[in-house]
C-alpha cells in the first residue's frame, strides 16, 4: 500500500518496540523513513530491514536530549531529502519507584528523554514540517499522561502528562500553517520496556483482557500520519484495550 507515498518520516526511539514497528509500517506504506535512536546497531538493523523489504530507510544516531544533535539530524534530512512530512516523537524511558524513593537525577533524566525531547524535536523540525504543506506530528504519550496509574513512576507520569498538553499547545499554533499535531496514548503494550514486569495484573485491569501489540499502536500512528486524518489535530488517540474507559 502507498498511503504515505512520497512522504518522508522521522521516527525516534525506532530501534525497538513501538518505534520499530512504526518505522517498518510507515515504510511499507510508501514513506522514506529515518530511523533514529541511540542504539546504533539495533537502529541500523531496522533500516536494513526496511531496505530488504523494498522500502526506503536510513539510520541516524540521535540523542533526543541534545539540541545540537537534533539540529544535525534535521540538517541531514533536509540536505538528503529536501523535506520532512511526518515526525513521530516516540523515544522515552520510565522510572519505577514511588515519589519518596525517586532521586532528582532519575527525575531529570526521565523528563529529558521523555518530555524535553518532544519539545526539541518539534522545534528543530518546525521549518521543514511547515514547508511540507501536510506536515503531521505524532507525539507518543501514554494512558499515564491522563491518569495517576498505580501511584508510582512519578517522573514518567509527569513527562507523559506534559507531552499531552504540549501537543495541544503546538497544535493550536501550527493549525493555520497546515501542520497537524496529535498524541497517541498506548496502554499496556508488550515491548522490551516491560522488562521483567509481572503482566498478569495489567491484563486483569484491561477490559480486552490482554496486552496490546506494538503493531497495533503503529497502526494508530499511521492513521494520524496520513491524509485520512487531515481534519484531526490537537487530539488524543488511546490504544489501551479500554483501560481508561473503566
PDB file of C-alpha atoms in Angstrom:
ATOM      1  CA  UNK A   1       0.000   0.000   0.000  1.00  0.00           C
ATOM      2  CA  UNK A   2       1.095   3.601  -0.532  1.00  0.00           C
ATOM      3  CA  UNK A   3      -0.822   5.774   1.911  1.00  0.00           C
ATOM      4  CA  UNK A   4       2.376   7.727   2.590  1.00  0.00           C
ATOM      5  CA  UNK A   5       3.872   7.610  -0.886  1.00  0.00           C
ATOM      6  CA  UNK A   6       6.301  10.470  -1.434  1.00  0.00           C
ATOM      7  CA  UNK A   7       6.444  11.457   2.231  1.00  0.00           C
ATOM      8  CA  UNK A   8       9.499  11.491   4.473  1.00  0.00           C
ATOM      9  CA  UNK A   9       9.128  10.441   8.110  1.00  0.00           C
ATOM     10  CA  UNK A  10      11.406  10.615  11.146  1.00  0.00           C
ATOM     11  CA  UNK A  11      10.770   8.166  13.988  1.00  0.00           C
ATOM     12  CA  UNK A  12      12.674   8.475  17.267  1.00  0.00           C
ATOM     13  CA  UNK A  13      13.284   5.545  19.573  1.00  0.00           C
ATOM     14  CA  UNK A  14      12.937   3.392  16.471  1.00  0.00           C
ATOM     15  CA  UNK A  15      15.408   0.637  17.355  1.00  0.00           C
ATOM     16  CA  UNK A  16      12.762  -1.497  19.049  1.00  0.00           C
ATOM     17  CA  UNK A  17       9.226  -1.831  20.351  1.00  0.00           C
ATOM     18  CA  UNK A  18       6.605   0.640  19.147  1.00  0.00           C
ATOM     19  CA  UNK A  19       9.195   2.752  17.352  1.00  0.00           C
ATOM     20  CA  UNK A  20      10.492  -0.150  15.299  1.00  0.00           C
ATOM     21  CA  UNK A  21       7.028  -1.339  14.282  1.00  0.00           C
ATOM     22  CA  UNK A  22       6.099   2.222  13.371  1.00  0.00           C
ATOM     23  CA  UNK A  23       9.172   2.678  11.187  1.00  0.00           C
ATOM     24  CA  UNK A  24       8.525  -0.610   9.388  1.00  0.00           C
ATOM     25  CA  UNK A  25       4.850   0.178   8.835  1.00  0.00           C
ATOM     26  CA  UNK A  26       5.401   3.724   7.564  1.00  0.00           C
ATOM     27  CA  UNK A  27       7.987   2.367   5.130  1.00  0.00           C
ATOM     28  CA  UNK A  28       5.589  -0.322   3.895  1.00  0.00           C
ATOM     29  CA  UNK A  29       3.085   2.436   3.249  1.00  0.00           C
ATOM     30  CA  UNK A  30       5.496   4.275   0.975  1.00  0.00           C
ATOM     31  CA  UNK A  31       7.297   6.714   3.261  1.00  0.00           C
ATOM     32  CA  UNK A  32      11.038   7.220   3.271  1.00  0.00           C
ATOM     33  CA  UNK A  33      11.825   6.582   6.933  1.00  0.00           C
ATOM     34  CA  UNK A  34      14.637   7.985   9.034  1.00  0.00           C
ATOM     35  CA  UNK A  35      15.201   5.532  11.876  1.00  0.00           C
ATOM     36  CA  UNK A  36      16.611   7.472  14.853  1.00  0.00           C
ATOM     37  CA  UNK A  37      17.911   6.109  18.150  1.00  0.00           C
ATOM     38  CA  UNK A  38      20.998   5.877  20.359  1.00  0.00           C
ATOM     39  CA  UNK A  39      21.096   2.082  19.993  1.00  0.00           C
ATOM     40  CA  UNK A  40      23.160   2.223  16.836  1.00  0.00           C
ATOM     41  CA  UNK A  41      23.421  -1.472  15.958  1.00  0.00           C
ATOM     42  CA  UNK A  42      19.728  -2.179  16.534  1.00  0.00           C
ATOM     43  CA  UNK A  43      18.683   1.002  14.750  1.00  0.00           C
ATOM     44  CA  UNK A  44      20.830   0.175  11.735  1.00  0.00           C
ATOM     45  CA  UNK A  45      19.212  -3.286  11.657  1.00  0.00           C
ATOM     46  CA  UNK A  46      15.769  -1.684  11.403  1.00  0.00           C
ATOM     47  CA  UNK A  47      16.878   0.469   8.468  1.00  0.00           C
ATOM     48  CA  UNK A  48      18.363  -2.607   6.813  1.00  0.00           C
ATOM     49  CA  UNK A  49      15.105  -4.491   7.311  1.00  0.00           C
ATOM     50  CA  UNK A  50      13.206  -1.651   5.651  1.00  0.00           C
ATOM     51  CA  UNK A  51      15.527  -1.814   2.645  1.00  0.00           C
ATOM     52  CA  UNK A  52      15.286  -5.617   2.433  1.00  0.00           C
ATOM     53  CA  UNK A  53      11.501  -5.313   2.358  1.00  0.00           C
ATOM     54  CA  UNK A  54      11.706  -2.980  -0.614  1.00  0.00           C
ATOM     55  CA  UNK A  55      11.313   0.265   1.292  1.00  0.00           C
ATOM     56  CA  UNK A  56      13.441   3.361   1.675  1.00  0.00           C
ATOM     57  CA  UNK A  57      15.120   3.968   5.017  1.00  0.00           C
ATOM     58  CA  UNK A  58      18.289   5.136   6.704  1.00  0.00           C
ATOM     59  CA  UNK A  59      19.536   5.124  10.277  1.00  0.00           C
ATOM     60  CA  UNK A  60      20.741   8.279  12.007  1.00  0.00           C
ATOM     61  CA  UNK A  61      22.101   8.243  15.543  1.00  0.00           C
ATOM     62  CA  UNK A  62      20.208  10.725  17.698  1.00  0.00           C
ATOM     63  CA  UNK A  63      20.385  11.595  21.379  1.00  0.00           C
ATOM     64  CA  UNK A  64      16.936  13.151  21.710  1.00  0.00           C
ATOM     65  CA  UNK A  65      18.008  15.178  24.766  1.00  0.00           C
ATOM     66  CA  UNK A  66      20.722  17.015  22.795  1.00  0.00           C
ATOM     67  CA  UNK A  67      19.581  20.116  20.899  1.00  0.00           C
ATOM     68  CA  UNK A  68      22.701  20.158  18.732  1.00  0.00           C
ATOM     69  CA  UNK A  69      22.126  16.511  17.784  1.00  0.00           C
ATOM     70  CA  UNK A  70      18.593  17.375  16.671  1.00  0.00           C
ATOM     71  CA  UNK A  71      19.960  20.184  14.520  1.00  0.00           C
ATOM     72  CA  UNK A  72      22.452  17.824  12.864  1.00  0.00           C
ATOM     73  CA  UNK A  73      19.791  15.217  12.092  1.00  0.00           C
ATOM     74  CA  UNK A  74      17.303  17.705  10.679  1.00  0.00           C
ATOM     75  CA  UNK A  75      20.044  19.316   8.583  1.00  0.00           C
ATOM     76  CA  UNK A  76      20.993  15.883   7.219  1.00  0.00           C
ATOM     77  CA  UNK A  77      17.363  15.160   6.334  1.00  0.00           C
ATOM     78  CA  UNK A  78      16.997  18.499   4.563  1.00  0.00           C
ATOM     79  CA  UNK A  79      20.211  18.023   2.601  1.00  0.00           C
ATOM     80  CA  UNK A  80      19.449  14.411   1.643  1.00  0.00           C
ATOM     81  CA  UNK A  81      15.694  14.542   1.051  1.00  0.00           C
ATOM     82  CA  UNK A  82      14.732  18.204   0.989  1.00  0.00           C
ATOM     83  CA  UNK A  83      11.640  17.623   3.088  1.00  0.00           C
ATOM     84  CA  UNK A  84      10.111  16.197   6.265  1.00  0.00           C
ATOM     85  CA  UNK A  85       6.411  15.390   6.350  1.00  0.00           C
ATOM     86  CA  UNK A  86       5.994  13.226   9.443  1.00  0.00           C
ATOM     87  CA  UNK A  87       7.658  13.413  12.857  1.00  0.00           C
ATOM     88  CA  UNK A  88       6.995  10.656  15.380  1.00  0.00           C
ATOM     89  CA  UNK A  89       8.365  11.578  18.814  1.00  0.00           C
ATOM     90  CA  UNK A  90       8.418   8.107  20.324  1.00  0.00           C
ATOM     91  CA  UNK A  91      11.626   7.972  22.386  1.00  0.00           C
ATOM     92  CA  UNK A  92      11.113   7.624  26.108  1.00  0.00           C
ATOM     93  CA  UNK A  93      12.200   5.910  29.294  1.00  0.00           C
ATOM     94  CA  UNK A  94      10.449   5.159  32.552  1.00  0.00           C
ATOM     95  CA  UNK A  95      11.126   5.044  36.275  1.00  0.00           C
ATOM     96  CA  UNK A  96       9.818   2.517  38.773  1.00  0.00           C
ATOM     97  CA  UNK A  97       9.927   3.966  42.301  1.00  0.00           C
ATOM     98  CA  UNK A  98       7.424   5.953  44.328  1.00  0.00           C
ATOM     99  CA  UNK A  99       7.995   9.684  44.815  1.00  0.00           C
ATOM    100  CA  UNK A 100       9.931   9.434  48.090  1.00  0.00           C
ATOM    101  CA  UNK A 101      12.432   6.983  46.602  1.00  0.00           C
ATOM    102  CA  UNK A 102      12.944   8.794  43.292  1.00  0.00           C
ATOM    103  CA  UNK A 103      16.241  10.630  43.023  1.00  0.00           C
ATOM    104  CA  UNK A 104      16.465  14.039  41.416  1.00  0.00           C
ATOM    105  CA  UNK A 105      18.918  12.576  38.906  1.00  0.00           C
ATOM    106  CA  UNK A 106      16.373   9.958  37.829  1.00  0.00           C
ATOM    107  CA  UNK A 107      13.597  12.530  37.637  1.00  0.00           C
ATOM    108  CA  UNK A 108      15.653  14.848  35.432  1.00  0.00           C
ATOM    109  CA  UNK A 109      16.754  12.005  33.140  1.00  0.00           C
ATOM    110  CA  UNK A 110      13.232  10.690  32.565  1.00  0.00           C
ATOM    111  CA  UNK A 111      11.910  14.194  31.920  1.00  0.00           C
ATOM    112  CA  UNK A 112      14.756  14.902  29.484  1.00  0.00           C
ATOM    113  CA  UNK A 113      14.325  11.742  27.399  1.00  0.00           C
ATOM    114  CA  UNK A 114      10.542  11.505  27.532  1.00  0.00           C
ATOM    115  CA  UNK A 115       9.331  15.118  27.641  1.00  0.00           C
ATOM    116  CA  UNK A 116      12.066  17.597  26.685  1.00  0.00           C
ATOM    117  CA  UNK A 117      12.883  15.502  23.609  1.00  0.00           C
ATOM    118  CA  UNK A 118       9.416  16.203  22.223  1.00  0.00           C
ATOM    119  CA  UNK A 119       9.932  19.946  22.616  1.00  0.00           C
ATOM    120  CA  UNK A 120      13.368  19.754  20.986  1.00  0.00           C
ATOM    121  CA  UNK A 121      12.123  17.586  18.122  1.00  0.00           C
ATOM    122  CA  UNK A 122       9.204  19.810  17.184  1.00  0.00           C
ATOM    123  CA  UNK A 123      11.346  22.929  17.478  1.00  0.00           C
ATOM    124  CA  UNK A 124      14.120  21.525  15.280  1.00  0.00           C
ATOM    125  CA  UNK A 125      11.732  20.156  12.647  1.00  0.00           C
ATOM    126  CA  UNK A 126       9.337  23.128  12.597  1.00  0.00           C
ATOM    127  CA  UNK A 127      10.546  24.757   9.386  1.00  0.00           C
ATOM    128  CA  UNK A 128      10.537  21.536   7.350  1.00  0.00           C
ATOM    129  CA  UNK A 129       7.145  20.454   8.688  1.00  0.00           C
ATOM    130  CA  UNK A 130       5.626  23.821   7.814  1.00  0.00           C
ATOM    131  CA  UNK A 131       7.144  23.689   4.331  1.00  0.00           C
ATOM    132  CA  UNK A 132       5.601  20.258   3.751  1.00  0.00           C
ATOM    133  CA  UNK A 133       2.089  21.623   3.371  1.00  0.00           C
ATOM    134  CA  UNK A 134       0.679  18.483   5.004  1.00  0.00           C
ATOM    135  CA  UNK A 135       3.020  18.074   7.968  1.00  0.00           C
ATOM    136  CA  UNK A 136       1.990  15.719  10.749  1.00  0.00           C
ATOM    137  CA  UNK A 137       3.491  15.295  14.214  1.00  0.00           C
ATOM    138  CA  UNK A 138       2.584  12.321  16.384  1.00  0.00           C
ATOM    139  CA  UNK A 139       3.803  12.537  19.961  1.00  0.00           C
ATOM    140  CA  UNK A 140       3.708   9.315  21.949  1.00  0.00           C
ATOM    141  CA  UNK A 141       2.245   9.946  25.370  1.00  0.00           C
ATOM    142  CA  UNK A 142       0.615   7.203  27.481  1.00  0.00           C
ATOM    143  CA  UNK A 143      -2.525   6.307  29.355  1.00  0.00           C
ATOM    144  CA  UNK A 144      -0.469   7.611  32.261  1.00  0.00           C
ATOM    145  CA  UNK A 145      -0.388  11.018  30.618  1.00  0.00           C
ATOM    146  CA  UNK A 146      -4.041  11.256  31.632  1.00  0.00           C
ATOM    147  CA  UNK A 147      -4.272   9.178  34.807  1.00  0.00           C
ATOM    148  CA  UNK A 148      -2.296   8.630  38.000  1.00  0.00           C
ATOM    149  CA  UNK A 149      -1.680   4.989  37.221  1.00  0.00           C
ATOM    150  CA  UNK A 150      -0.738   2.971  40.283  1.00  0.00           C
ATOM    151  CA  UNK A 151       0.916   5.729  42.306  1.00  0.00           C
ATOM    152  CA  UNK A 152       4.493   5.015  41.253  1.00  0.00           C
ATOM    153  CA  UNK A 153       6.789   6.268  38.457  1.00  0.00           C
ATOM    154  CA  UNK A 154       6.205   9.980  39.141  1.00  0.00           C
ATOM    155  CA  UNK A 155       8.715  11.222  36.557  1.00  0.00           C
ATOM    156  CA  UNK A 156       7.158   9.130  33.779  1.00  0.00           C
ATOM    157  CA  UNK A 157       3.646  10.312  34.605  1.00  0.00           C
ATOM    158  CA  UNK A 158       4.742  13.929  34.793  1.00  0.00           C
ATOM    159  CA  UNK A 159       6.584  13.650  31.470  1.00  0.00           C
ATOM    160  CA  UNK A 160       3.750  11.957  29.612  1.00  0.00           C
ATOM    161  CA  UNK A 161       1.220  14.427  31.001  1.00  0.00           C
ATOM    162  CA  UNK A 162       3.366  17.275  29.742  1.00  0.00           C
ATOM    163  CA  UNK A 163       3.620  15.656  26.304  1.00  0.00           C
ATOM    164  CA  UNK A 164      -0.185  15.524  26.163  1.00  0.00           C
ATOM    165  CA  UNK A 165      -0.625  19.248  26.783  1.00  0.00           C
ATOM    166  CA  UNK A 166       2.404  20.363  24.786  1.00  0.00           C
ATOM    167  CA  UNK A 167       0.836  18.545  21.840  1.00  0.00           C
ATOM    168  CA  UNK A 168      -2.377  20.546  22.153  1.00  0.00           C
ATOM    169  CA  UNK A 169      -0.496  23.805  22.581  1.00  0.00           C
ATOM    170  CA  UNK A 170       1.573  23.381  19.422  1.00  0.00           C
ATOM    171  CA  UNK A 171      -1.441  22.017  17.516  1.00  0.00           C
ATOM    172  CA  UNK A 172      -3.181  25.332  18.055  1.00  0.00           C
ATOM    173  CA  UNK A 173      -0.146  27.330  16.962  1.00  0.00           C
ATOM    174  CA  UNK A 174       0.513  25.284  13.824  1.00  0.00           C
ATOM    175  CA  UNK A 175      -3.073  24.627  12.673  1.00  0.00           C
ATOM    176  CA  UNK A 176      -3.206  27.759  10.484  1.00  0.00           C
ATOM    177  CA  UNK A 177       0.045  26.611   8.862  1.00  0.00           C
ATOM    178  CA  UNK A 178      -1.333  23.228   7.836  1.00  0.00           C
ATOM    179  CA  UNK A 179       0.678  21.174  10.348  1.00  0.00           C
ATOM    180  CA  UNK A 180      -1.309  18.713  12.452  1.00  0.00           C
ATOM    181  CA  UNK A 181      -0.079  17.691  15.915  1.00  0.00           C
ATOM    182  CA  UNK A 182      -1.658  14.796  17.808  1.00  0.00           C
ATOM    183  CA  UNK A 183      -0.793  12.452  20.657  1.00  0.00           C
ATOM    184  CA  UNK A 184      -1.116   8.679  20.885  1.00  0.00           C
ATOM    185  CA  UNK A 185      -1.627   7.106  24.298  1.00  0.00           C
ATOM    186  CA  UNK A 186      -0.692   3.429  24.489  1.00  0.00           C
ATOM    187  CA  UNK A 187      -1.899   1.251  27.304  1.00  0.00           C
ATOM    188  CA  UNK A 188      -0.042  -1.850  28.397  1.00  0.00           C
ATOM    189  CA  UNK A 189       1.923  -2.943  25.345  1.00  0.00           C
ATOM    190  CA  UNK A 190       4.180  -5.986  25.101  1.00  0.00           C
ATOM    191  CA  UNK A 191       7.528  -4.264  24.487  1.00  0.00           C
ATOM    192  CA  UNK A 192      11.051  -4.578  25.925  1.00  0.00           C
ATOM    193  CA  UNK A 193      10.230  -1.637  28.237  1.00  0.00           C
ATOM    194  CA  UNK A 194       8.069  -4.071  30.221  1.00  0.00           C
ATOM    195  CA  UNK A 195      11.263  -5.786  31.335  1.00  0.00           C
ATOM    196  CA  UNK A 196      10.565  -8.432  33.967  1.00  0.00           C
ATOM    197  CA  UNK A 197       7.228  -6.911  34.980  1.00  0.00           C
ATOM    198  CA  UNK A 198       4.550  -9.377  36.043  1.00  0.00           C
ATOM    199  CA  UNK A 199       1.946  -8.603  33.390  1.00  0.00           C
ATOM    200  CA  UNK A 200      -0.921 -10.547  34.990  1.00  0.00           C
ATOM    201  CA  UNK A 201      -2.255  -7.532  36.961  1.00  0.00           C
ATOM    202  CA  UNK A 202      -2.016  -5.391  33.827  1.00  0.00           C
ATOM    203  CA  UNK A 203      -4.052  -7.867  31.815  1.00  0.00           C
ATOM    204  CA  UNK A 204      -6.568  -8.088  34.652  1.00  0.00           C
ATOM    205  CA  UNK A 205      -7.305  -4.327  34.535  1.00  0.00           C
ATOM    206  CA  UNK A 206      -7.505  -4.173  30.730  1.00  0.00           C
ATOM    207  CA  UNK A 207     -11.091  -4.721  29.525  1.00  0.00           C
ATOM    208  CA  UNK A 208      -9.988  -6.517  26.350  1.00  0.00           C
ATOM    209  CA  UNK A 209      -8.149  -8.987  28.584  1.00  0.00           C
ATOM    210  CA  UNK A 210      -4.690  -8.951  27.003  1.00  0.00           C
ATOM    211  CA  UNK A 211      -1.626  -6.803  26.401  1.00  0.00           C
ATOM    212  CA  UNK A 212      -1.511  -4.705  23.269  1.00  0.00           C
ATOM    213  CA  UNK A 213       0.943  -5.338  20.459  1.00  0.00           C
ATOM    214  CA  UNK A 214       3.388  -2.713  19.160  1.00  0.00           C
ATOM    215  CA  UNK A 215       1.963  -3.023  15.658  1.00  0.00           C
ATOM    216  CA  UNK A 216      -1.465  -2.019  16.988  1.00  0.00           C
ATOM    217  CA  UNK A 217      -0.022   1.262  18.219  1.00  0.00           C
ATOM    218  CA  UNK A 218       1.848   1.662  14.931  1.00  0.00           C
ATOM    219  CA  UNK A 219      -1.458   1.406  13.065  1.00  0.00           C
ATOM    220  CA  UNK A 220      -2.854   4.323  15.070  1.00  0.00           C
ATOM    221  CA  UNK A 221       0.271   6.353  14.309  1.00  0.00           C
ATOM    222  CA  UNK A 222      -0.076   5.561  10.602  1.00  0.00           C
ATOM    223  CA  UNK A 223      -3.645   6.880  10.593  1.00  0.00           C
ATOM    224  CA  UNK A 224      -2.596  10.180  12.157  1.00  0.00           C
ATOM    225  CA  UNK A 225       0.394  10.480   9.813  1.00  0.00           C
ATOM    226  CA  UNK A 226      -1.651  10.190   6.649  1.00  0.00           C
ATOM    227  CA  UNK A 227      -4.165  12.289   4.768  1.00  0.00           C
ATOM    228  CA  UNK A 228      -7.080  10.245   6.123  1.00  0.00           C
ATOM    229  CA  UNK A 229      -6.610  12.226   9.349  1.00  0.00           C
ATOM    230  CA  UNK A 230      -6.463  15.577   7.547  1.00  0.00           C
ATOM    231  CA  UNK A 231      -9.080  17.130   9.879  1.00  0.00           C
ATOM    232  CA  UNK A 232      -7.596  15.709  13.085  1.00  0.00           C
ATOM    233  CA  UNK A 233      -5.316  17.890  15.201  1.00  0.00           C
ATOM    234  CA  UNK A 234      -4.842  18.504  18.908  1.00  0.00           C
ATOM    235  CA  UNK A 235      -6.438  15.125  19.585  1.00  0.00           C
ATOM    236  CA  UNK A 236      -5.595  12.190  21.834  1.00  0.00           C
ATOM    237  CA  UNK A 237      -5.855   8.676  20.442  1.00  0.00           C
ATOM    238  CA  UNK A 238      -5.928   5.978  23.112  1.00  0.00           C
ATOM    239  CA  UNK A 239      -4.734   2.489  22.205  1.00  0.00           C
ATOM    240  CA  UNK A 240      -5.341   0.887  25.576  1.00  0.00           C
ATOM    241  CA  UNK A 241      -7.760  -2.028  25.295  1.00  0.00           C
ATOM    242  CA  UNK A 242     -10.400   0.026  27.105  1.00  0.00           C
ATOM    243  CA  UNK A 243      -8.324   0.775  30.214  1.00  0.00           C
ATOM    244  CA  UNK A 244      -9.365   4.414  30.556  1.00  0.00           C
ATOM    245  CA  UNK A 245     -12.998   3.661  29.806  1.00  0.00           C
ATOM    246  CA  UNK A 246     -13.391   1.845  33.128  1.00  0.00           C
TER     247      UNK A 246
END
